[in-house]
Amino acid sequence: MSTSTRVIFTGRVITLTQEQVTLPNNQVCELEIIHHPGGVAIIALDAQQQCCLLRQYRHAAGGWLWELPAGKLEKNEPPLTTAGRELSEEAGMQAQKLIYLGRTISSPGVFTEIIHLYFAQDLTPIVQAHEPDEVIEVHWLPLATIHEWIAQGTIYDAKTIVGITLLEAYLQGKKCQK
């Protein structure tokens, strides 16, 4: 439980706070927490069972990453709406069906961002609308290739690995998170 909070920085996307916290073991400590509105990632499979992956330039990660289409929740925007918007903007696809697979948190020691994961089916191509700060290549790959790239370390983006794992569970008939 936080006993005091001090805002250090507020930016376009995140707020950084320093919080004095009493932990469940009664230890008191100071933590720096990055508050983020959350996001979505979309696992899109086309009629040929190819999965959409983006090769995207990410300055903070030091270069190019392979990742799922994804994006930030806008204020008062439900995750399902964000998923449809981001799939169209980044991948140039509209899904007739979006199935919620679950959620993940990337770095719970310092970061509040929760990413909601959706499986997109029954896709129709539409015009992409990349934002000016997005440098993206859209690729459609077999799931087997994606699994190989994860095992080899070519894909190391956490939301992508979790999304592919949850998709496989769903395709095997296992219940996903609520």
PDB file of C-alpha atoms in Angstrom:
ATOM      1  CA  MET A   1       0.000   0.000   0.000  1.00  0.00           C
ATOM      2  CA  SER A   2       1.329   3.455  -0.957  1.00  0.00           C
ATOM      3  CA  THR A   3       1.712   5.842   1.950  1.00  0.00           C
ATOM      4  CA  SER A   4       2.952   8.714  -0.211  1.00  0.00           C
ATOM      5  CA  THR A   5       3.289   9.433  -3.919  1.00  0.00           C
ATOM      6  CA  ARG A   6       5.345  12.109  -5.653  1.00  0.00           C
ATOM      7  CA  VAL A   7       4.979  12.770  -9.384  1.00  0.00           C
ATOM      8  CA  ILE A   8       8.432  13.094 -10.933  1.00  0.00           C
ATOM      9  CA  PHE A   9       7.447  13.397 -14.597  1.00  0.00           C
ATOM     10  CA  THR A  10       4.296  13.500 -16.720  1.00  0.00           C
ATOM     11  CA  GLY A  11       4.655  13.026 -20.460  1.00  0.00           C
ATOM     12  CA  ARG A  12       2.510  12.323 -23.517  1.00  0.00           C
ATOM     13  CA  VAL A  13       2.103   8.642 -22.628  1.00  0.00           C
ATOM     14  CA  ILE A  14       3.545   7.909 -19.194  1.00  0.00           C
ATOM     15  CA  THR A  15       3.718   9.325 -15.692  1.00  0.00           C
ATOM     16  CA  LEU A  16       6.669   8.522 -13.440  1.00  0.00           C
ATOM     17  CA  THR A  17       6.062   8.534  -9.702  1.00  0.00           C
ATOM     18  CA  GLN A  18       8.153   7.861  -6.638  1.00  0.00           C
ATOM     19  CA  GLU A  19       6.076   6.037  -4.040  1.00  0.00           C
ATOM     20  CA  GLN A  20       6.690   5.133  -0.448  1.00  0.00           C
ATOM     21  CA  VAL A  21       5.149   1.692  -0.062  1.00  0.00           C
ATOM     22  CA  THR A  22       4.473  -0.675   2.806  1.00  0.00           C
ATOM     23  CA  LEU A  23       4.897  -4.227   1.481  1.00  0.00           C
ATOM     24  CA  PRO A  24       2.889  -7.245   2.723  1.00  0.00           C
ATOM     25  CA  ASN A  25       5.841  -8.174   4.967  1.00  0.00           C
ATOM     26  CA  ASN A  26       5.611  -4.695   6.574  1.00  0.00           C
ATOM     27  CA  GLN A  27       8.850  -3.509   4.949  1.00  0.00           C
ATOM     28  CA  VAL A  28       8.710   0.130   3.878  1.00  0.00           C
ATOM     29  CA  CYS A  29      10.521   1.047   0.678  1.00  0.00           C
ATOM     30  CA  GLU A  30      10.641   3.698  -2.037  1.00  0.00           C
ATOM     31  CA  LEU A  31       9.698   2.585  -5.552  1.00  0.00           C
ATOM     32  CA  GLU A  32       9.791   4.344  -8.886  1.00  0.00           C
ATOM     33  CA  ILE A  33       6.683   3.405 -10.885  1.00  0.00           C
ATOM     34  CA  ILE A  34       5.994   4.138 -14.556  1.00  0.00           C
ATOM     35  CA  HIS A  35       2.233   4.510 -15.067  1.00  0.00           C
ATOM     36  CA  HIS A  36       0.972   3.656 -18.564  1.00  0.00           C
ATOM     37  CA  PRO A  37      -2.642   3.552 -19.835  1.00  0.00           C
ATOM     38  CA  GLY A  38      -2.262   0.002 -21.181  1.00  0.00           C
ATOM     39  CA  GLY A  39      -2.452  -1.460 -24.623  1.00  0.00           C
ATOM     40  CA  VAL A  40      -3.441  -4.311 -26.881  1.00  0.00           C
ATOM     41  CA  ALA A  41      -1.696  -6.791 -29.152  1.00  0.00           C
ATOM     42  CA  ILE A  42      -3.423  -8.686 -31.935  1.00  0.00           C
ATOM     43  CA  ILE A  43      -2.653 -12.174 -33.228  1.00  0.00           C
ATOM     44  CA  ALA A  44      -4.134 -12.147 -36.726  1.00  0.00           C
ATOM     45  CA  LEU A  45      -4.388 -15.340 -38.790  1.00  0.00           C
ATOM     46  CA  ASP A  46      -5.407 -15.144 -42.439  1.00  0.00           C
ATOM     47  CA  ALA A  47      -7.304 -17.774 -44.472  1.00  0.00           C
ATOM     48  CA  GLN A  48      -3.991 -19.553 -45.252  1.00  0.00           C
ATOM     49  CA  GLN A  49      -3.184 -19.738 -41.514  1.00  0.00           C
ATOM     50  CA  GLN A  50      -0.394 -17.188 -41.866  1.00  0.00           C
ATOM     51  CA  CYS A  51       0.155 -14.922 -38.872  1.00  0.00           C
ATOM     52  CA  CYS A  52       0.735 -11.180 -39.172  1.00  0.00           C
ATOM     53  CA  LEU A  53       4.029  -9.987 -37.720  1.00  0.00           C
ATOM     54  CA  LEU A  54       5.480  -6.538 -37.956  1.00  0.00           C
ATOM     55  CA  ARG A  55       9.136  -5.790 -38.379  1.00  0.00           C
ATOM     56  CA  GLN A  56       9.186  -2.445 -36.623  1.00  0.00           C
ATOM     57  CA  TYR A  57      11.913   0.005 -35.783  1.00  0.00           C
ATOM     58  CA  ARG A  58      11.992   0.600 -32.023  1.00  0.00           C
ATOM     59  CA  HIS A  59      14.536   3.193 -30.946  1.00  0.00           C
ATOM     60  CA  ALA A  60      14.194   2.320 -27.232  1.00  0.00           C
ATOM     61  CA  ALA A  61      14.987  -1.335 -28.028  1.00  0.00           C
ATOM     62  CA  GLY A  62      18.020  -0.430 -30.116  1.00  0.00           C
ATOM     63  CA  GLY A  63      16.695  -1.203 -33.587  1.00  0.00           C
ATOM     64  CA  TRP A  64      14.336  -3.506 -35.451  1.00  0.00           C
ATOM     65  CA  LEU A  65      11.990  -5.922 -33.638  1.00  0.00           C
ATOM     66  CA  TRP A  66       9.596  -8.606 -34.804  1.00  0.00           C
ATOM     67  CA  GLU A  67       6.291  -8.122 -33.024  1.00  0.00           C
ATOM     68  CA  LEU A  68       2.535  -8.424 -33.246  1.00  0.00           C
ATOM     69  CA  PRO A  69       0.419  -5.451 -34.304  1.00  0.00           C
ATOM     70  CA  ALA A  70      -0.171  -3.529 -31.086  1.00  0.00           C
ATOM     71  CA  GLY A  71      -0.954  -0.150 -29.649  1.00  0.00           C
ATOM     72  CA  LYS A  72      -1.839   2.040 -26.707  1.00  0.00           C
ATOM     73  CA  LEU A  73      -5.325   2.377 -25.269  1.00  0.00           C
ATOM     74  CA  GLU A  74      -6.695   5.850 -25.878  1.00  0.00           C
ATOM     75  CA  LYS A  75      -8.535   7.613 -23.050  1.00  0.00           C
ATOM     76  CA  ASN A  76     -11.925   5.925 -22.411  1.00  0.00           C
ATOM     77  CA  GLU A  77     -11.359   3.494 -25.313  1.00  0.00           C
ATOM     78  CA  PRO A  78     -12.229  -0.152 -24.561  1.00  0.00           C
ATOM     79  CA  PRO A  79      -9.454  -2.662 -25.383  1.00  0.00           C
ATOM     80  CA  LEU A  80     -11.639  -4.361 -28.032  1.00  0.00           C
ATOM     81  CA  THR A  81     -12.012  -1.054 -29.893  1.00  0.00           C
ATOM     82  CA  THR A  82      -8.264  -0.421 -29.634  1.00  0.00           C
ATOM     83  CA  ALA A  83      -7.575  -3.893 -31.065  1.00  0.00           C
ATOM     84  CA  GLY A  84      -9.712  -3.241 -34.133  1.00  0.00           C
ATOM     85  CA  ARG A  85      -8.193   0.201 -34.648  1.00  0.00           C
ATOM     86  CA  GLU A  86      -4.588  -0.949 -34.290  1.00  0.00           C
ATOM     87  CA  LEU A  87      -5.077  -3.967 -36.577  1.00  0.00           C
ATOM     88  CA  SER A  88      -6.368  -1.701 -39.325  1.00  0.00           C
ATOM     89  CA  GLU A  89      -3.792   1.062 -38.814  1.00  0.00           C
ATOM     90  CA  GLU A  90      -0.729  -1.160 -38.572  1.00  0.00           C
ATOM     91  CA  ALA A  91      -1.552  -4.300 -40.551  1.00  0.00           C
ATOM     92  CA  GLY A  92      -4.119  -2.964 -42.983  1.00  0.00           C
ATOM     93  CA  MET A  93      -6.682  -5.574 -41.936  1.00  0.00           C
ATOM     94  CA  GLN A  94     -10.192  -5.527 -40.548  1.00  0.00           C
ATOM     95  CA  ALA A  95     -11.333  -8.517 -38.485  1.00  0.00           C
ATOM     96  CA  GLN A  96     -14.894  -9.790 -38.451  1.00  0.00           C
ATOM     97  CA  LYS A  97     -14.096 -11.619 -35.220  1.00  0.00           C
ATOM     98  CA  LEU A  98     -11.856 -10.577 -32.305  1.00  0.00           C
ATOM     99  CA  ILE A  99     -11.516 -13.109 -29.492  1.00  0.00           C
ATOM    100  CA  TYR A 100     -10.053 -12.087 -26.136  1.00  0.00           C
ATOM    101  CA  LEU A 101      -7.177 -14.408 -25.198  1.00  0.00           C
ATOM    102  CA  GLY A 102      -5.904 -12.794 -22.019  1.00  0.00           C
ATOM    103  CA  ARG A 103      -3.526 -10.179 -20.713  1.00  0.00           C
ATOM    104  CA  THR A 104       0.088  -9.724 -19.755  1.00  0.00           C
ATOM    105  CA  ILE A 105       2.202  -7.220 -17.861  1.00  0.00           C
ATOM    106  CA  SER A 106       5.691  -6.726 -19.221  1.00  0.00           C
ATOM    107  CA  SER A 107       7.711  -5.515 -16.250  1.00  0.00           C
ATOM    108  CA  PRO A 108       5.615  -5.564 -13.057  1.00  0.00           C
ATOM    109  CA  GLY A 109       8.411  -4.264 -10.830  1.00  0.00           C
ATOM    110  CA  VAL A 110       8.302  -0.809 -12.404  1.00  0.00           C
ATOM    111  CA  PHE A 111       5.638  -0.635 -15.115  1.00  0.00           C
ATOM    112  CA  THR A 112       1.806  -0.634 -14.779  1.00  0.00           C
ATOM    113  CA  GLU A 113       1.050  -1.302 -18.482  1.00  0.00           C
ATOM    114  CA  ILE A 114      -1.324  -4.236 -19.002  1.00  0.00           C
ATOM    115  CA  ILE A 115      -1.512  -5.530 -22.564  1.00  0.00           C
ATOM    116  CA  HIS A 116      -4.758  -7.210 -23.659  1.00  0.00           C
ATOM    117  CA  LEU A 117      -4.304  -9.934 -26.283  1.00  0.00           C
ATOM    118  CA  TYR A 118      -6.821 -10.634 -29.059  1.00  0.00           C
ATOM    119  CA  PHE A 119      -7.101 -13.295 -31.760  1.00  0.00           C
ATOM    120  CA  ALA A 120      -8.307 -11.767 -35.036  1.00  0.00           C
ATOM    121  CA  GLN A 121     -10.133 -13.934 -37.588  1.00  0.00           C
ATOM    122  CA  ASP A 122     -12.033 -13.488 -40.847  1.00  0.00           C
ATOM    123  CA  LEU A 123      -9.775 -10.739 -42.144  1.00  0.00           C
ATOM    124  CA  THR A 124     -10.447  -8.245 -44.919  1.00  0.00           C
ATOM    125  CA  PRO A 125      -7.677  -6.013 -46.337  1.00  0.00           C
ATOM    126  CA  ILE A 126      -8.133  -2.258 -45.873  1.00  0.00           C
ATOM    127  CA  VAL A 127      -5.880   0.785 -46.216  1.00  0.00           C
ATOM    128  CA  GLN A 128      -3.129   1.054 -43.611  1.00  0.00           C
ATOM    129  CA  ALA A 129      -2.740   4.277 -41.664  1.00  0.00           C
ATOM    130  CA  HIS A 130       0.683   4.247 -40.024  1.00  0.00           C
ATOM    131  CA  GLU A 131       1.423   7.139 -37.719  1.00  0.00           C
ATOM    132  CA  PRO A 132       4.367   9.397 -38.689  1.00  0.00           C
ATOM    133  CA  ASP A 133       6.583   7.932 -35.938  1.00  0.00           C
ATOM    134  CA  GLU A 134       5.932   4.309 -37.008  1.00  0.00           C
ATOM    135  CA  VAL A 135       8.429   2.574 -39.277  1.00  0.00           C
ATOM    136  CA  ILE A 136       6.744  -0.757 -40.031  1.00  0.00           C
ATOM    137  CA  GLU A 137       7.031  -3.644 -42.474  1.00  0.00           C
ATOM    138  CA  VAL A 138       4.054  -6.044 -42.508  1.00  0.00           C
ATOM    139  CA  HIS A 139       4.842  -9.762 -42.944  1.00  0.00           C
ATOM    140  CA  TRP A 140       2.632 -12.882 -42.996  1.00  0.00           C
ATOM    141  CA  LEU A 141       4.395 -15.969 -41.689  1.00  0.00           C
ATOM    142  CA  PRO A 142       3.499 -19.578 -40.804  1.00  0.00           C
ATOM    143  CA  LEU A 143       3.135 -20.232 -37.080  1.00  0.00           C
ATOM    144  CA  ALA A 144       5.904 -22.844 -37.349  1.00  0.00           C
ATOM    145  CA  THR A 145       8.334 -20.141 -38.494  1.00  0.00           C
ATOM    146  CA  ILE A 146       7.269 -17.879 -35.644  1.00  0.00           C
ATOM    147  CA  HIS A 147       7.865 -20.698 -33.125  1.00  0.00           C
ATOM    148  CA  GLU A 148      11.335 -21.283 -34.607  1.00  0.00           C
ATOM    149  CA  TRP A 149      12.160 -17.582 -34.426  1.00  0.00           C
ATOM    150  CA  ILE A 150      11.037 -17.438 -30.779  1.00  0.00           C
ATOM    151  CA  ALA A 151      13.217 -20.463 -29.919  1.00  0.00           C
ATOM    152  CA  GLN A 152      16.191 -18.962 -31.817  1.00  0.00           C
ATOM    153  CA  GLY A 153      15.804 -15.555 -30.151  1.00  0.00           C
ATOM    154  CA  THR A 154      14.939 -13.750 -33.391  1.00  0.00           C
ATOM    155  CA  ILE A 155      11.623 -12.839 -31.761  1.00  0.00           C
ATOM    156  CA  TYR A 156      12.122 -11.672 -28.180  1.00  0.00           C
ATOM    157  CA  ASP A 157       9.271  -9.203 -27.736  1.00  0.00           C
ATOM    158  CA  ALA A 158       7.355 -10.318 -24.632  1.00  0.00           C
ATOM    159  CA  LYS A 159       3.816  -9.510 -25.819  1.00  0.00           C
ATOM    160  CA  THR A 160       4.450 -11.443 -29.022  1.00  0.00           C
ATOM    161  CA  ILE A 161       5.718 -14.530 -27.197  1.00  0.00           C
ATOM    162  CA  VAL A 162       2.800 -14.431 -24.743  1.00  0.00           C
ATOM    163  CA  GLY A 163       0.296 -13.814 -27.555  1.00  0.00           C
ATOM    164  CA  ILE A 164       1.540 -16.755 -29.636  1.00  0.00           C
ATOM    165  CA  THR A 165       1.494 -18.970 -26.527  1.00  0.00           C
ATOM    166  CA  LEU A 166      -2.112 -17.995 -25.711  1.00  0.00           C
ATOM    167  CA  LEU A 167      -3.145 -18.483 -29.361  1.00  0.00           C
ATOM    168  CA  GLU A 168      -1.730 -22.012 -29.338  1.00  0.00           C
ATOM    169  CA  ALA A 169      -3.630 -22.788 -26.125  1.00  0.00           C
ATOM    170  CA  TYR A 170      -6.827 -21.420 -27.661  1.00  0.00           C
ATOM    171  CA  LEU A 171      -6.346 -23.423 -30.882  1.00  0.00           C
ATOM    172  CA  GLN A 172      -5.867 -26.565 -28.771  1.00  0.00           C
ATOM    173  CA  GLY A 173      -9.229 -25.937 -27.135  1.00  0.00           C
ATOM    174  CA  LYS A 174      -7.877 -24.756 -23.804  1.00  0.00           C
ATOM    175  CA  LYS A 175      -9.731 -22.005 -21.971  1.00  0.00           C
ATOM    176  CA  CYS A 176      -8.066 -18.627 -22.013  1.00  0.00           C
ATOM    177  CA  GLN A 177      -8.044 -15.929 -19.367  1.00  0.00           C
ATOM    178  CA  LYS A 178     -11.091 -13.790 -18.728  1.00  0.00           C
TER     179      LYS A 178
END
